[in-house]
Coordinates of C-alpha atoms and ligand atoms in Angstrom, one line a residue:
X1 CA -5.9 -7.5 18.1
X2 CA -7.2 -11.1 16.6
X3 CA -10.2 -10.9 14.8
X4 CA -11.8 -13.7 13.2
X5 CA -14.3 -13.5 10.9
X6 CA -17.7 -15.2 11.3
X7 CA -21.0 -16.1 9.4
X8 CA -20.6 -17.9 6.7
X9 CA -20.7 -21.9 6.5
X10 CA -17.4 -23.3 7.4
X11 CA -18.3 -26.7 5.1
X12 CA -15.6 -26.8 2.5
X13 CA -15.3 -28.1 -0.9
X14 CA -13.2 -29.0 -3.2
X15 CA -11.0 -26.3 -5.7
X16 CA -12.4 -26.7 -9.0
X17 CA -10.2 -27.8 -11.9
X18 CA -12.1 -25.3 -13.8
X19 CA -11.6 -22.3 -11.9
X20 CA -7.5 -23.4 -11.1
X21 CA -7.7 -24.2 -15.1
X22 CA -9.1 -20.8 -15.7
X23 CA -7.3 -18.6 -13.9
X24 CA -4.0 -20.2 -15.2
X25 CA -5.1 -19.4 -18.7
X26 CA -5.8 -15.8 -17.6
X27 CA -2.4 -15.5 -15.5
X28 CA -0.4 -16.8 -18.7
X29 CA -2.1 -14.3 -21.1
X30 CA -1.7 -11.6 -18.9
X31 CA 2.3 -12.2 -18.6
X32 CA 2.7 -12.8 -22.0
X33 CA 1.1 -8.9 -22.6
X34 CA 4.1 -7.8 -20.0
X35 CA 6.9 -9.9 -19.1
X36 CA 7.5 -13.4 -18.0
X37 CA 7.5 -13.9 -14.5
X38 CA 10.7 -13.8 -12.9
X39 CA 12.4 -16.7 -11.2
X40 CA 11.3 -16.8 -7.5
X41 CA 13.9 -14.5 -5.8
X42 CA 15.5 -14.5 -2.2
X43 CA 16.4 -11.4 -0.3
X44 CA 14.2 -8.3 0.1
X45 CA 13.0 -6.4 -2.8
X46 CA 10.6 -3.5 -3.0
X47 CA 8.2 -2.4 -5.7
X48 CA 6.5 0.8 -6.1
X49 CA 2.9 -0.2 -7.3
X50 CA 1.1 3.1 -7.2
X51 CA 3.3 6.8 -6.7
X52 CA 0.5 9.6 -7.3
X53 CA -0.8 11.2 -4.3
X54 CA -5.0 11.9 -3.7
X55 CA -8.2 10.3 -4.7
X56 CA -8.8 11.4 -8.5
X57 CA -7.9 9.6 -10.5
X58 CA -5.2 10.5 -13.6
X59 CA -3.2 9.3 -16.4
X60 CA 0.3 9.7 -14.7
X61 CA 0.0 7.5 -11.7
X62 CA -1.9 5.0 -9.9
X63 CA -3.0 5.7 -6.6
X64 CA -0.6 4.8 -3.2
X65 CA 0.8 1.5 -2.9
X66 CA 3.6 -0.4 -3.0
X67 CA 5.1 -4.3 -2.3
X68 CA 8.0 -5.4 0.3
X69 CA 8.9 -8.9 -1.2
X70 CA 10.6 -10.4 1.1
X71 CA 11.8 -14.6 -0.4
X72 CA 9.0 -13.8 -2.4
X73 CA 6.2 -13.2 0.6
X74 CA 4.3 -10.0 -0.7
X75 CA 3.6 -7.8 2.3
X76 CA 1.3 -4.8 0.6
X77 CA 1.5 -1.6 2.1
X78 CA -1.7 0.8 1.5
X79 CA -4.3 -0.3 -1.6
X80 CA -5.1 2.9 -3.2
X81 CA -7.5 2.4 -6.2
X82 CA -6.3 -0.4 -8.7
X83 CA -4.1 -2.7 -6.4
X84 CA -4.4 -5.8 -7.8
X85 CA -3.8 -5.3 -11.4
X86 CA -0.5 -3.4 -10.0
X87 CA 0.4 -6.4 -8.3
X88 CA -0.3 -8.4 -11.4
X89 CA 1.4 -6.4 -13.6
X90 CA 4.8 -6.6 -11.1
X91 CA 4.7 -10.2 -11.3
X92 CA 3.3 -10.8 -7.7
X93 CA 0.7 -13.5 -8.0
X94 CA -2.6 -12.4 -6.2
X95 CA -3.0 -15.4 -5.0
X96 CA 0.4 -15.1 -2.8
X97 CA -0.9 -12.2 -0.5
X98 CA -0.3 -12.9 3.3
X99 CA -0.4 -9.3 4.6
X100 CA -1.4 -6.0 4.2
X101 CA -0.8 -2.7 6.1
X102 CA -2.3 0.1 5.8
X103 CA -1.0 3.8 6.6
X104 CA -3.9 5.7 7.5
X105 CA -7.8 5.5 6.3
X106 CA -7.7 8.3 3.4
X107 CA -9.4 6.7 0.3
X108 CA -6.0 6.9 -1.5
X109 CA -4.8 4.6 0.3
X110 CA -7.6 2.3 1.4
X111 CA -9.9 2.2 -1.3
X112 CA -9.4 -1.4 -3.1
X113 CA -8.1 -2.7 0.6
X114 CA -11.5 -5.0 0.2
X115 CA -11.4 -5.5 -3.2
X116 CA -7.8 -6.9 -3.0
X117 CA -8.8 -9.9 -0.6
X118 CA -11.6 -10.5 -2.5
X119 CA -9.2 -10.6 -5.5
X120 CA -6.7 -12.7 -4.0
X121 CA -9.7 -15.0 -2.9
X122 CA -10.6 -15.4 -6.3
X123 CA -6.9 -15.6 -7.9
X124 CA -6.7 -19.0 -6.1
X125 CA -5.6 -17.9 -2.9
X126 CA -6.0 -20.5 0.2
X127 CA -4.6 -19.9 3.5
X128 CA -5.0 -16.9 5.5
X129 CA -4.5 -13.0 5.2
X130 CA -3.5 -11.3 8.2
X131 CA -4.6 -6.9 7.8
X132 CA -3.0 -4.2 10.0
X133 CA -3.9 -0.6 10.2
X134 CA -5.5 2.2 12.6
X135 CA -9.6 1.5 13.4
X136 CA -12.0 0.8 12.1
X137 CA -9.9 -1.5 9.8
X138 CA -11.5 -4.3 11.6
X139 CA -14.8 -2.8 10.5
X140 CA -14.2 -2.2 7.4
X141 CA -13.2 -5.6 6.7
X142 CA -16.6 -7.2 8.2
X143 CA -18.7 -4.8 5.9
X144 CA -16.8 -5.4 3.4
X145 CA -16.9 -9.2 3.4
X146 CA -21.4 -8.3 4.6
X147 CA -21.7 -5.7 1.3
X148 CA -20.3 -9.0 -0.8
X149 CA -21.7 -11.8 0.6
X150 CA -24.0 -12.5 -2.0
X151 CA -21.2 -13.0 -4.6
X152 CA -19.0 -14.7 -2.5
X153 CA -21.8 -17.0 -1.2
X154 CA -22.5 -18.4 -4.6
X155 CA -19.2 -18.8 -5.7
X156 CA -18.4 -20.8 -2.7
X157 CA -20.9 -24.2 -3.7
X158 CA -20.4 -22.9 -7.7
X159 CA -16.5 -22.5 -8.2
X160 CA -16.0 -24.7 -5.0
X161 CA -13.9 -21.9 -3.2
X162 CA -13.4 -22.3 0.7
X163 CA -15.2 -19.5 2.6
X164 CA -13.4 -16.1 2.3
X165 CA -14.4 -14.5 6.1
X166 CA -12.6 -17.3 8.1
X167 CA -9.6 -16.2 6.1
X168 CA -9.2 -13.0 7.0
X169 CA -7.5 -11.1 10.0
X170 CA -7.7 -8.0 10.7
X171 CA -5.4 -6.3 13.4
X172 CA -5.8 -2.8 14.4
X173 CA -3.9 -0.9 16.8
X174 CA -3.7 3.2 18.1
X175 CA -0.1 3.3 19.4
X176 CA 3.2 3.5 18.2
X177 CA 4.9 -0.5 18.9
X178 CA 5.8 -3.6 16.8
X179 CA 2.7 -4.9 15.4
X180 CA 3.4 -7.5 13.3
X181 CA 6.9 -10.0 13.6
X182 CA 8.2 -13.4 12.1
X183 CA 11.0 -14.8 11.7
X184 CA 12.0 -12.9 8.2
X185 CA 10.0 -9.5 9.3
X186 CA 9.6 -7.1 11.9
X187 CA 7.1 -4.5 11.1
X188 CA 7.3 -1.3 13.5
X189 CA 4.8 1.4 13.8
X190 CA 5.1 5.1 14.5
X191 CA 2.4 7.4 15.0
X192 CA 2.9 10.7 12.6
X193 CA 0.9 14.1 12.0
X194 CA -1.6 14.1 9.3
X195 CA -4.6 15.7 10.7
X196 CA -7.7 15.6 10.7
X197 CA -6.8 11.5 10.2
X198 CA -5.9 10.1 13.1
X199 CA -3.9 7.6 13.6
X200 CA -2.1 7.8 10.9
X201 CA 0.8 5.9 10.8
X202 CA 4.3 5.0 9.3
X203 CA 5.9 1.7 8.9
X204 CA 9.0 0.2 9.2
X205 CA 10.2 -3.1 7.8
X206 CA 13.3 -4.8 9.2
X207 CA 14.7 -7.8 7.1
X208 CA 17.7 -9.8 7.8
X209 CA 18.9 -7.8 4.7
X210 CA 17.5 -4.5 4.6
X211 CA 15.6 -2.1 6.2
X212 CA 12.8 0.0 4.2
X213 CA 10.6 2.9 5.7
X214 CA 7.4 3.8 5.0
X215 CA 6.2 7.2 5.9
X216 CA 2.4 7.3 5.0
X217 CA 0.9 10.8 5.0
X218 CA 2.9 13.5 7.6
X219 CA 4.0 16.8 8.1
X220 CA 7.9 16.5 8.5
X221 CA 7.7 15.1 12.2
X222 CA 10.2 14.0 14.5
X223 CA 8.6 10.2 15.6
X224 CA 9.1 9.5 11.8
X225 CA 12.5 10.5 11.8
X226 CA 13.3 8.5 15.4
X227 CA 11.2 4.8 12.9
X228 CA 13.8 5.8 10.2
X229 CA 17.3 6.3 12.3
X230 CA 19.7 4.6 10.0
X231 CA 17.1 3.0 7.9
X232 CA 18.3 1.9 4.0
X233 CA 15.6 3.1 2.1
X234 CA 13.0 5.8 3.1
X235 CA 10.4 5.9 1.1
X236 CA 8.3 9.3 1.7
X237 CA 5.7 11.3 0.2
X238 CA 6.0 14.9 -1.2
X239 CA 4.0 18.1 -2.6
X240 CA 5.2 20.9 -4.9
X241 CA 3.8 23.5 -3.0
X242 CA 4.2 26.2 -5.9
X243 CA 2.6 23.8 -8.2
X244 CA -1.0 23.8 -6.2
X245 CA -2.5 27.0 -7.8
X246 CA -2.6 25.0 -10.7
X247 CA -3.6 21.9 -9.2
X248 CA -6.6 23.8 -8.1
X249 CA -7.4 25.4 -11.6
X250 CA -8.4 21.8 -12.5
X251 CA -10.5 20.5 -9.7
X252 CA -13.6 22.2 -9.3
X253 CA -15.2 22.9 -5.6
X254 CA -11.8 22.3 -4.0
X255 CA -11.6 25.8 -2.3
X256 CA -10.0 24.4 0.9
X257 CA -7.9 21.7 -0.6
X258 CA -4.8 23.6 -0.8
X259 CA -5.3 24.3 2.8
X260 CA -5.5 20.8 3.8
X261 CA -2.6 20.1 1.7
X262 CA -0.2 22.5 3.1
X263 CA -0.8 21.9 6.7
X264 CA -0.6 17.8 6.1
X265 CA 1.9 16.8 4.0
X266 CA 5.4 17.4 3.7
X267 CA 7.2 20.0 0.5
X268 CA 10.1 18.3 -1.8
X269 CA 12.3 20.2 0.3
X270 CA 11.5 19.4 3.6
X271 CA 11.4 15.9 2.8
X272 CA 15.4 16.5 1.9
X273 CA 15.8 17.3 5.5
X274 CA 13.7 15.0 7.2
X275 CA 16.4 12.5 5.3
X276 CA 19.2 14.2 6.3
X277 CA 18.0 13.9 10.0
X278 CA 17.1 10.2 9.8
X279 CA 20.1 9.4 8.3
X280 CA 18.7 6.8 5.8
X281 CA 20.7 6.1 2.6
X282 CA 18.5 6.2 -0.2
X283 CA 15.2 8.6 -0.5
X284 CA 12.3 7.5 -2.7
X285 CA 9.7 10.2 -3.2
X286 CA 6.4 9.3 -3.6
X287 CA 2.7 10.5 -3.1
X288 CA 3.5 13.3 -5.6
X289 CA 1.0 15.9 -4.9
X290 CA 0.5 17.0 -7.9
X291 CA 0.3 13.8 -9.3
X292 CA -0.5 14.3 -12.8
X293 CA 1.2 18.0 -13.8
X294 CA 3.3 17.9 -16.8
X295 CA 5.7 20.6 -15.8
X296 CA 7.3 18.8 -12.4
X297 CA 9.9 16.7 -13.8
X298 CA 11.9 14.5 -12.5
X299 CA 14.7 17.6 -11.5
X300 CA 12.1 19.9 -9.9
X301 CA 12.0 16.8 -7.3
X302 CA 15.1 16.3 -6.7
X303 CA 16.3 19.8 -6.9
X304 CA 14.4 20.5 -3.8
X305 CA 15.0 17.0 -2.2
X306 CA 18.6 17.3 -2.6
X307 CA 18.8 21.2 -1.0
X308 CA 19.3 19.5 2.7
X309 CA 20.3 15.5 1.7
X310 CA 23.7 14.2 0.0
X311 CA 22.6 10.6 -0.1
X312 CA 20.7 8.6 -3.0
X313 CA 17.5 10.4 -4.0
X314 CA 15.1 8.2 -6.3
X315 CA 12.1 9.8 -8.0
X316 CA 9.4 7.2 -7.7
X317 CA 7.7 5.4 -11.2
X318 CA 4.9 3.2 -11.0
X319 CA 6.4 -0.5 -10.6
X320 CA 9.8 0.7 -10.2
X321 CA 11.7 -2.1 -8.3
X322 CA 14.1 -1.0 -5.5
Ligands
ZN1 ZN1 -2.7 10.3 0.5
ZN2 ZN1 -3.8 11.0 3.5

């Protein structure tokens, strides 16, 4: 489980006024652009950062992630492509993270994983991350920290940054269990059907206030229905399956991507029914496979979400705050 990072000097210096000065400046700008950052808030909150589903890239939606805020301690779930600037743009200060999960090791949902410590590294952040996922998250991280070393090894004596490695935990685990617990958060895992990525896993966050369910990449599959008994929030991934022929008009050399589509992830309206079973409250679809097609509108969704689920269906918007 406990993985501490070695290999770099463990001297430390002092933070630069020029680098705290700087990023200050860059922070302020970059709210100004948006929105002013909110008061700090108690309570849970959740914030989809990224709703499209799959690697490429597109207009519509950035790629998986989202934020339980919890008195205003970020724990990240998945870091598809563009992470960080999500997290900016929601008003969660980079330099704030403390955890990160991740669901399963497709690229949609690990891609900036590295570049997101190295970003909260640079945003000012000081104490320590702790990661959590299936293997090889704890390799990953070490080559991740080896392929940048030369950047972070200059700006350690240059900007006077502590040394990123020590900071860094990474956890990884194979079996359903609680994996991660303090004394606002229990974090459960449950293995789920996703093949050929295995483990791949869902996630469930207990709060003294609320209770929010993460289902990752599955089938509809009964050890994700057991994580979300009674849960407040379930917030699942989807495919149109009737929209996929033209999914695959666009994307060249993808002659078995349907296939692998189909037998992994779960239709909008067989995620109505793996609601119904769990009995949650509220369903938030996300992953949208296809991500980017003009035609699936917020109905077709829930249309097919609602055929087998009464409760409160949300269709999922980049940094939509539940
Ligand atoms: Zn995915
Ligand atoms: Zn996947």
């Amino acid at each position: 489980m406990k993985k501490e990072e070695k290999g770099i000097s463990r001297r430390r210096f002092l933070t630069g006024s020029t680098a705290i000065a700087l990023s200050g400046l860059l922070s302020k700008k970059i709210f100004a652009q948006t929105k002013d950052s909110p008061p700090q808030k108690s309570g849970t909150r959740l914030v989809l950062l990224g709703t499209g589903g799959g690697p490429r890239p597109n207009k519509m939606r950035a790629q998986s992630s989202w934020v339980v805020l919890v008195n205003d301690v970020p724990y990240v779930v998945d870091c598809g492509e563009g992470v960080s600037r999500q997290l900016v743009f929601a008003n969660v200060p980079l330099r704030n993270l403390r955890y990160i999960f991740i669901t399963h090791h497709h690229s949609d949902h690990n891609l900036d994983y590295g570049n997101l410590l190295y970003n909260a590294w640079v945003s000012g952040f000081k104490g320590r991350i702790d990661t959590y996922g299936p293997p090889p998250i704890e390799k990953m991280t070490k080559l991740y920290l080896e392929m940048n070393a030369y950047d972070i090894n200059i700006r350690i004596p240059d900007e006077g940054r502590p040394p990123l490695p020590p900071m860094i935990f990474a956890h990884e685990f194979s079996k359903d269990g609680v994996v991660m617990q303090n004394e606002n958060v229990k974090v459960t895992a449950a293995l789920v059907n996703h093949p050929p990525v295995e483990p791949s896993f869902a996630y469930r966050f207990d709060t003294p206030d609320r209770s929010i369910v993460f289902s990752g990449d599955t089938t509809p599959w009964d050890n994700l229905i057991k994580l979300a008994q009674g849960a407040d929030v379930l917030v699942h991934e989807v495919i149109h399956k009737p929209s996929l022929a033209r999914l695959m008009a666009r994307i060249p050399n993808a002659d078995r991507l349907v296939e692998h589509i189909v037998a992994s992830h779960t239709t909008h309206i067989d995620v109505g029914k793996v609601a119904k079973a769990a009995g949650v409250k509220t369903l938030v679809l996300t992953h949208f496979v296809p991500s980017d097609d003009p035609l699936l509108t917020d109905e077709v969704w829930v249309d097919g979400a609602k055929t087998h689920f009464d409760g409160k269906i949300i269709v999922g918007k980049d940094l939509m705050e539940i």
